[in-house]
PDB file of C-alpha atoms in Angstrom:
ATOM      1  CA  MET A 285       9.082  -0.096  13.824  1.00  0.00           C
ATOM      2  CA  ASN A 286       8.249  -3.453  12.320  1.00  0.00           C
ATOM      3  CA  ILE A 287      10.282  -6.063  10.517  1.00  0.00           C
ATOM      4  CA  PHE A 288       9.323  -4.870   7.008  1.00  0.00           C
ATOM      5  CA  ARG A 289      10.533  -1.303   7.717  1.00  0.00           C
ATOM      6  CA  PHE A 290      13.714  -2.629   9.393  1.00  0.00           C
ATOM      7  CA  ILE A 291      14.519  -4.809   6.314  1.00  0.00           C
ATOM      8  CA  ALA A 292      13.785  -1.841   4.068  1.00  0.00           C
ATOM      9  CA  ASP A 293      16.173   0.417   5.899  1.00  0.00           C
ATOM     10  CA  LEU A 294      18.904  -2.152   5.982  1.00  0.00           C
ATOM     11  CA  LEU A 295      18.468  -2.744   2.185  1.00  0.00           C
ATOM     12  CA  HIS A 296      18.756   0.975   1.685  1.00  0.00           C
ATOM     13  CA  LEU A 297      21.892   1.147   3.740  1.00  0.00           C
ATOM     14  CA  THR A 298      23.350  -1.922   2.070  1.00  0.00           C
ATOM     15  CA  SER A 299      22.951  -0.261  -1.370  1.00  0.00           C
ATOM     16  CA  PHE A 300      25.465   2.379  -0.383  1.00  0.00           C
ATOM     17  CA  PHE A 301      28.018  -0.172   0.832  1.00  0.00           C
ATOM     18  CA  ILE A 302      27.536  -2.319  -2.285  1.00  0.00           C
ATOM     19  CA  LEU A 303      28.256   0.803  -4.375  1.00  0.00           C
ATOM     20  CA  ILE A 304      31.411   1.748  -2.357  1.00  0.00           C
ATOM     21  CA  PHE A 305      32.589  -1.866  -2.597  1.00  0.00           C
ATOM     22  CA  LYS A 306      32.010  -1.954  -6.358  1.00  0.00           C
ATOM     23  CA  ILE A 307      33.979   1.270  -6.920  1.00  0.00           C
ATOM     24  CA  ARG A 308      36.860   0.161  -4.713  1.00  0.00           C
ATOM     25  CA  LYS A 309      37.084  -3.238  -6.226  1.00  0.00           C
ATOM     26  CA  SER A 310      36.766  -2.350  -9.919  1.00  0.00           C
ATOM     27  CA  MET A 311      38.617   0.958  -9.453  1.00  0.00           C
ATOM     28  CA  ASN A 312      36.097   2.634 -11.746  1.00  0.00           C
ATOM     29  CA  VAL A 313      32.608   4.223 -11.819  1.00  0.00           C
ATOM     30  CA  VAL A 314      31.544   2.874 -15.173  1.00  0.00           C
ATOM     31  CA  GLY A 315      27.823   2.388 -15.478  1.00  0.00           C
ATOM     32  CA  LEU A 316      27.035   4.658 -12.486  1.00  0.00           C
ATOM     33  CA  SER A 317      24.825   7.737 -12.833  1.00  0.00           C
ATOM     34  CA  TYR A 318      26.109  10.762 -10.972  1.00  0.00           C
ATOM     35  CA  LYS A 319      22.839  12.506 -11.738  1.00  0.00           C
ATOM     36  CA  SER A 320      20.833   9.963  -9.742  1.00  0.00           C
ATOM     37  CA  LYS A 321      23.104  10.475  -6.792  1.00  0.00           C
ATOM     38  CA  GLU A 322      22.722  14.236  -7.095  1.00  0.00           C
ATOM     39  CA  LEU A 323      18.919  13.846  -7.004  1.00  0.00           C
ATOM     40  CA  TYR A 324      19.109  11.595  -3.928  1.00  0.00           C
ATOM     41  CA  LEU A 325      21.260  14.203  -2.153  1.00  0.00           C
ATOM     42  CA  VAL A 326      18.578  16.808  -2.773  1.00  0.00           C
ATOM     43  CA  VAL A 327      15.945  14.327  -1.572  1.00  0.00           C
ATOM     44  CA  PHE A 328      17.747  13.561   1.714  1.00  0.00           C
ATOM     45  CA  LEU A 329      18.781  17.117   2.476  1.00  0.00           C
ATOM     46  CA  LEU A 330      15.133  18.283   2.049  1.00  0.00           C
ATOM     47  CA  ARG A 331      13.484  15.385   3.851  1.00  0.00           C
ATOM     48  CA  TYR A 332      15.869  15.397   6.807  1.00  0.00           C
ATOM     49  CA  LEU A 333      15.623  19.054   7.563  1.00  0.00           C
ATOM     50  CA  ASP A 334      13.656  17.706  10.486  1.00  0.00           C
ATOM     51  CA  LEU A 335      16.949  16.776  12.103  1.00  0.00           C
ATOM     52  CA  PHE A 336      16.856  20.404  13.282  1.00  0.00           C
ATOM     53  CA  LEU A 337      13.182  20.424  14.223  1.00  0.00           C
ATOM     54  CA  TYR A 338      12.527  17.458  16.527  1.00  0.00           C
ATOM     55  CA  PHE A 339      13.939  14.256  17.819  1.00  0.00           C
ATOM     56  CA  VAL A 340      12.423  10.864  16.895  1.00  0.00           C
ATOM     57  CA  SER A 341      14.986   8.216  17.853  1.00  0.00           C
ATOM     58  CA  PHE A 342      18.707   7.590  17.795  1.00  0.00           C
ATOM     59  CA  TYR A 343      18.055   4.999  15.119  1.00  0.00           C
ATOM     60  CA  ASN A 344      16.353   7.604  12.809  1.00  0.00           C
ATOM     61  CA  THR A 345      18.955  10.261  13.488  1.00  0.00           C
ATOM     62  CA  ILE A 346      21.938   7.956  12.739  1.00  0.00           C
ATOM     63  CA  MET A 347      20.242   6.594   9.559  1.00  0.00           C
ATOM     64  CA  LYS A 348      19.502  10.115   8.284  1.00  0.00           C
ATOM     65  CA  ILE A 349      23.069  11.276   8.866  1.00  0.00           C
ATOM     66  CA  LEU A 350      24.413   8.142   7.194  1.00  0.00           C
ATOM     67  CA  TYR A 351      22.169   8.500   4.132  1.00  0.00           C
ATOM     68  CA  ILE A 352      23.176  12.093   3.628  1.00  0.00           C
ATOM     69  CA  SER A 353      26.889  11.568   4.285  1.00  0.00           C
ATOM     70  CA  LEU A 354      27.242   8.376   2.219  1.00  0.00           C
ATOM     71  CA  THR A 355      25.464  10.012  -0.723  1.00  0.00           C
ATOM     72  CA  ALA A 356      27.699  13.029  -0.502  1.00  0.00           C
ATOM     73  CA  TYR A 357      30.746  10.781  -0.262  1.00  0.00           C
ATOM     74  CA  LEU A 358      29.694   8.835  -3.378  1.00  0.00           C
ATOM     75  CA  ILE A 359      29.122  12.040  -5.329  1.00  0.00           C
ATOM     76  CA  TYR A 360      32.647  13.135  -4.346  1.00  0.00           C
ATOM     77  CA  ILE A 361      34.135   9.784  -5.517  1.00  0.00           C
ATOM     78  CA  ILE A 362      32.281   9.694  -8.761  1.00  0.00           C
ATOM     79  CA  ARG A 363      32.967  13.231  -9.830  1.00  0.00           C
ATOM     80  CA  PHE A 364      36.098  14.419  -8.123  1.00  0.00           C
ATOM     81  CA  ARG A 365      38.184  11.580  -6.643  1.00  0.00           C
ATOM     82  CA  ARG A 366      40.977  10.310  -8.824  1.00  0.00           C
ATOM     83  CA  PRO A 367      41.343   7.875 -10.422  1.00  0.00           C
ATOM     84  CA  TYR A 368      37.700   6.886 -10.133  1.00  0.00           C
ATOM     85  CA  CYS A 369      36.298  10.150 -11.558  1.00  0.00           C
ATOM     86  CA  LEU A 370      38.354   9.670 -14.768  1.00  0.00           C
ATOM     87  CA  THR A 371      36.121   6.725 -15.718  1.00  0.00           C
ATOM     88  CA  TYR A 372      32.811   8.581 -15.217  1.00  0.00           C
ATOM     89  CA  ASP A 373      30.768   8.193 -18.352  1.00  0.00           C
ATOM     90  CA  SER A 374      29.132  11.605 -18.827  1.00  0.00           C
ATOM     91  CA  GLN A 375      28.117  10.746 -22.429  1.00  0.00           C
ATOM     92  CA  ASN A 376      25.678   8.078 -21.266  1.00  0.00           C
ATOM     93  CA  ASP A 377      24.650   9.827 -18.079  1.00  0.00           C
ATOM     94  CA  SER A 378      22.534  12.029 -20.292  1.00  0.00           C
ATOM     95  CA  PHE A 379      19.121  12.074 -18.604  1.00  0.00           C
ATOM     96  CA  PRO A 380      17.783  15.618 -18.414  1.00  0.00           C
ATOM     97  CA  HIS A 381      17.264  15.447 -14.709  1.00  0.00           C
ATOM     98  CA  LEU A 382      17.257  19.264 -13.994  1.00  0.00           C
ATOM     99  CA  LYS A 383      14.116  19.534 -16.220  1.00  0.00           C
ATOM    100  CA  PHE A 384      11.929  17.944 -13.516  1.00  0.00           C
ATOM    101  CA  ILE A 385      13.560  19.406 -10.398  1.00  0.00           C
ATOM    102  CA  TYR A 386      12.164  22.898 -10.789  1.00  0.00           C
ATOM    103  CA  PRO A 387       8.719  22.067 -12.325  1.00  0.00           C
ATOM    104  CA  GLY A 388       8.347  19.436  -9.630  1.00  0.00           C
ATOM    105  CA  ALA A 389       9.061  21.892  -6.861  1.00  0.00           C
ATOM    106  CA  ALA A 390       6.599  24.401  -8.338  1.00  0.00           C
ATOM    107  CA  LEU A 391       3.948  21.723  -8.718  1.00  0.00           C
ATOM    108  CA  VAL A 392       4.232  20.455  -5.135  1.00  0.00           C
ATOM    109  CA  THR A 393       4.027  23.998  -3.812  1.00  0.00           C
ATOM    110  CA  LEU A 394       0.930  24.688  -5.874  1.00  0.00           C
ATOM    111  CA  ILE A 395      -1.013  21.466  -5.089  1.00  0.00           C
ATOM    112  CA  SER A 396      -0.214  21.447  -1.390  1.00  0.00           C
ATOM    113  CA  LEU A 397      -3.599  20.728   0.199  1.00  0.00           C
ATOM    114  CA  ASP A 398      -2.789  22.087   3.638  1.00  0.00           C
ATOM    115  CA  TYR A 399      -1.549  25.637   3.063  1.00  0.00           C
ATOM    116  CA  SER A 400      -2.692  27.116   6.328  1.00  0.00           C
ATOM    117  CA  ASN A 401      -0.394  25.391   8.787  1.00  0.00           C
ATOM    118  CA  ILE A 402       1.745  23.200   6.576  1.00  0.00           C
ATOM    119  CA  GLY A 403       4.934  25.177   6.864  1.00  0.00           C
ATOM    120  CA  LEU A 404       7.962  25.099   4.676  1.00  0.00           C
ATOM    121  CA  PHE A 405       9.137  21.776   6.030  1.00  0.00           C
ATOM    122  CA  GLU A 406       5.944  20.012   4.999  1.00  0.00           C
ATOM    123  CA  ILE A 407       6.370  21.237   1.419  1.00  0.00           C
ATOM    124  CA  CYS A 408      10.034  20.215   1.388  1.00  0.00           C
ATOM    125  CA  TRP A 409       9.042  16.787   2.752  1.00  0.00           C
ATOM    126  CA  THR A 410       6.350  16.276   0.162  1.00  0.00           C
ATOM    127  CA  TYR A 411       8.623  17.279  -2.659  1.00  0.00           C
ATOM    128  CA  SER A 412      11.366  14.942  -1.392  1.00  0.00           C
ATOM    129  CA  ILE A 413       8.872  12.000  -1.566  1.00  0.00           C
ATOM    130  CA  TRP A 414       7.981  12.669  -5.216  1.00  0.00           C
ATOM    131  CA  LEU A 415      11.558  13.503  -6.198  1.00  0.00           C
ATOM    132  CA  GLU A 416      12.798  10.268  -4.628  1.00  0.00           C
ATOM    133  CA  SER A 417      10.260   8.275  -6.689  1.00  0.00           C
ATOM    134  CA  LEU A 418      11.921   9.619  -9.837  1.00  0.00           C
ATOM    135  CA  ALA A 419      15.496   9.779  -8.635  1.00  0.00           C
ATOM    136  CA  ILE A 420      16.487   6.439 -10.164  1.00  0.00           C
ATOM    137  CA  LEU A 421      15.509   7.552 -13.734  1.00  0.00           C
ATOM    138  CA  PRO A 422      19.025   8.800 -14.696  1.00  0.00           C
ATOM    139  CA  GLN A 423      20.544   5.469 -13.475  1.00  0.00           C
ATOM    140  CA  LEU A 424      17.927   3.466 -15.460  1.00  0.00           C
ATOM    141  CA  HIS A 425      18.518   5.676 -18.508  1.00  0.00           C
ATOM    142  CA  MET A 426      22.243   5.030 -18.179  1.00  0.00           C
ATOM    143  CA  ILE A 427      21.962   1.222 -18.237  1.00  0.00           C
ATOM    144  CA  GLN A 428      19.470   1.464 -21.139  1.00  0.00           C
ATOM    145  CA  GLN A 429      22.093   3.476 -23.074  1.00  0.00           C
ATOM    146  CA  THR A 430      24.763   0.859 -22.537  1.00  0.00           C
ATOM    147  CA  LYS A 431      22.304  -2.104 -22.849  1.00  0.00           C
ATOM    148  CA  GLU A 432      23.897  -3.963 -19.986  1.00  0.00           C
ATOM    149  CA  CYS A 433      24.928  -3.579 -16.439  1.00  0.00           C
ATOM    150  CA  GLU A 434      27.560  -5.247 -14.271  1.00  0.00           C
ATOM    151  CA  ASN A 435      26.256  -7.698 -11.682  1.00  0.00           C
ATOM    152  CA  ILE A 436      27.353  -5.692  -8.772  1.00  0.00           C
ATOM    153  CA  THR A 437      25.686  -2.550 -10.177  1.00  0.00           C
ATOM    154  CA  GLY A 438      22.639  -4.711 -10.525  1.00  0.00           C
ATOM    155  CA  HIS A 439      22.818  -5.666  -6.799  1.00  0.00           C
ATOM    156  CA  TYR A 440      23.149  -1.984  -5.932  1.00  0.00           C
ATOM    157  CA  MET A 441      20.100  -1.016  -7.995  1.00  0.00           C
ATOM    158  CA  ALA A 442      18.036  -3.976  -6.809  1.00  0.00           C
ATOM    159  CA  SER A 443      18.658  -3.184  -3.115  1.00  0.00           C
ATOM    160  CA  LEU A 444      17.642   0.385  -3.818  1.00  0.00           C
ATOM    161  CA  GLY A 445      14.467  -0.839  -5.602  1.00  0.00           C
ATOM    162  CA  PHE A 446      13.470  -3.480  -3.046  1.00  0.00           C
ATOM    163  CA  TYR A 447      13.885  -1.009  -0.190  1.00  0.00           C
ATOM    164  CA  ARG A 448      10.825   0.935  -1.183  1.00  0.00           C
ATOM    165  CA  PHE A 449       8.903  -2.249  -1.904  1.00  0.00           C
ATOM    166  CA  PHE A 450       9.465  -3.277   1.723  1.00  0.00           C
ATOM    167  CA  TYR A 451       8.254   0.148   2.810  1.00  0.00           C
ATOM    168  CA  ILE A 452       5.003  -0.627   1.019  1.00  0.00           C
ATOM    169  CA  LEU A 453       4.741  -3.891   3.048  1.00  0.00           C
ATOM    170  CA  ASN A 454       5.423  -1.790   6.165  1.00  0.00           C
ATOM    171  CA  TRP A 455       2.558   0.631   5.242  1.00  0.00           C
ATOM    172  CA  ILE A 456       0.194  -2.248   4.661  1.00  0.00           C
ATOM    173  CA  TYR A 457       1.192  -3.657   8.068  1.00  0.00           C
ATOM    174  CA  VAL A 458       0.710  -0.271   9.740  1.00  0.00           C
ATOM    175  CA  TYR A 459      -2.647   0.177   8.067  1.00  0.00           C
ATOM    176  CA  TYR A 460      -3.767  -3.289   9.153  1.00  0.00           C
ATOM    177  CA  TYR A 461      -3.056  -2.652  12.822  1.00  0.00           C
ATOM    178  CA  THR A 462      -3.754   1.086  13.185  1.00  0.00           C
ATOM    179  CA  GLU A 463      -5.933   1.973  10.096  1.00  0.00           C
ATOM    180  CA  LYS A 464      -3.640   4.894   9.590  1.00  0.00           C
ATOM    181  CA  ILE A 465      -2.366   5.699   6.104  1.00  0.00           C
ATOM    182  CA  GLN A 466      -0.049   8.418   4.836  1.00  0.00           C
ATOM    183  CA  TRP A 467      -1.202   8.882   1.292  1.00  0.00           C
ATOM    184  CA  ILE A 468       1.707  10.917  -0.091  1.00  0.00           C
ATOM    185  CA  SER A 469       4.460   8.518   0.974  1.00  0.00           C
ATOM    186  CA  THR A 470       2.356   5.506   0.015  1.00  0.00           C
ATOM    187  CA  LEU A 471       1.596   6.735  -3.504  1.00  0.00           C
ATOM    188  CA  GLY A 472       5.164   8.013  -3.959  1.00  0.00           C
ATOM    189  CA  GLY A 473       6.447   4.623  -2.805  1.00  0.00           C
ATOM    190  CA  ILE A 474       4.187   2.798  -5.259  1.00  0.00           C
ATOM    191  CA  LEU A 475       5.310   4.974  -8.134  1.00  0.00           C
ATOM    192  CA  GLN A 476       8.932   4.492  -7.135  1.00  0.00           C
ATOM    193  CA  THR A 477       8.616   0.688  -6.960  1.00  0.00           C
ATOM    194  CA  ALA A 478       6.718   0.700 -10.278  1.00  0.00           C
ATOM    195  CA  LEU A 479       9.560   2.542 -12.025  1.00  0.00           C
ATOM    196  CA  TYR A 480      11.974  -0.127 -10.733  1.00  0.00           C
ATOM    197  CA  SER A 481       9.688  -3.039 -11.531  1.00  0.00           C
ATOM    198  CA  ASP A 482      11.016  -3.644 -15.055  1.00  0.00           C
ATOM    199  CA  PHE A 483      14.497  -3.652 -13.835  1.00  0.00           C
ATOM    200  CA  LEU A 484      13.722  -5.856 -10.745  1.00  0.00           C
ATOM    201  CA  TYR A 485      12.016  -8.373 -13.036  1.00  0.00           C
ATOM    202  CA  VAL A 486      15.074  -8.613 -15.294  1.00  0.00           C
ATOM    203  CA  TYR A 487      17.355  -8.718 -12.276  1.00  0.00           C
ATOM    204  CA  LEU A 488      15.462 -11.616 -10.607  1.00  0.00           C
ATOM    205  CA  LYS A 489      15.297 -13.472 -13.939  1.00  0.00           C
ATOM    206  CA  SER A 490      19.038 -13.155 -14.549  1.00  0.00           C
ATOM    207  CA  GLN A 491      19.847 -15.065 -11.338  1.00  0.00           C
ATOM    208  CA  GLY A 492      23.393 -13.825 -11.027  1.00  0.00           C
ATOM    209  CA  ARG A 493      24.179 -14.017 -14.726  1.00  0.00           C
ATOM    210  CA  LYS A 494      25.089 -10.896 -16.645  1.00  0.00           C
ATOM    211  CA  ILE A 495      22.152  -8.477 -16.776  1.00  0.00           C
ATOM    212  CA  GLU A 496      21.226  -7.497 -20.305  1.00  0.00           C
ATOM    213  CA  ILE A 497      18.631  -4.819 -20.900  1.00  0.00           C
TER     214      ILE A 497
ATOM    215  CA  SER B  90      -0.041  20.500  16.670  1.00  0.00           C
ATOM    216  CA  LYS B  91       3.611  19.931  15.962  1.00  0.00           C
ATOM    217  CA  SER B  92       3.504  16.246  16.630  1.00  0.00           C
ATOM    218  CA  LYS B  93       1.012  15.756  13.855  1.00  0.00           C
ATOM    219  CA  TYR B  94       3.733  16.650  11.374  1.00  0.00           C
ATOM    220  CA  LYS B  95       6.429  14.637  13.098  1.00  0.00           C
ATOM    221  CA  LYS B  96       7.730  12.078  10.580  1.00  0.00           C
ATOM    222  CA  ASP B  97       8.877   8.822  12.114  1.00  0.00           C
ATOM    223  CA  GLU B  98       9.931   7.130   8.820  1.00  0.00           C
ATOM    224  CA  LEU B  99      13.015   7.571   6.742  1.00  0.00           C
TER     225      LEU B  99
END
C-alpha cells in the first residue's frame, strides 16, 4: 500500500457517497445512468470472487464488500425506490451496453494467454478489468445526450475518473521500487482514464461552474 | 502457485 493507491481507493469510495448525497438532496436521479451502475456491479461481482478464495487484508475485504453493496444499493434506489426511481431518465440512458458485455467476455476467454493454469477466476478477473475500463460509457453518453450535467454529478464522475488515474501513479510507484508490472490492469487503467480524460478536462476547466458538454 | 494469482489491489 502506498499513498497513491490509498488516495485512489478513497476517491472511489467517495464517489459512492457523493452520489447517495446527490440523490437524497435533490430527491431525484436525473442525469444518472443506471446502465453504468449495472456494469460496475458485474465488474465488482466478478473481480471480488476472490473474497471466497483467499484473504489479503481486512482493508481489502471491507472495501470489496462496500463497493459491491453500495453499487447494489444505488441500483436499487435508481430503478426501484420511490420517489427517486420515478425521475429515472430511461430515454437518455440509451447506450447499448449489453452489446459489449457478451462479445467482451468471449474475447477475454479467447485471448487469455495462460490457459493451462489460469482457472476461471483469472478469466473473470481479466474480464472485470476491461469491463470496468468501459463501464463509464453509458454515463458519458447520458450527459452527452442532455448536453449538461449538474455540478454534483460532475463531482461524482470526476472522483470516479481520478480514482483510476491515481492507480496509474500507484503502478508507476510500484514499478519504480520493485520493477514489477501487471500489464492487464495497467493497460485497462490507462484506457479507463483516457475515456474519462475529455470529461475530466471539461470538469477541471469549469471550476465549479455549471458543466456544459 | 496459488499466491502468484493472489490479487492485492482493488
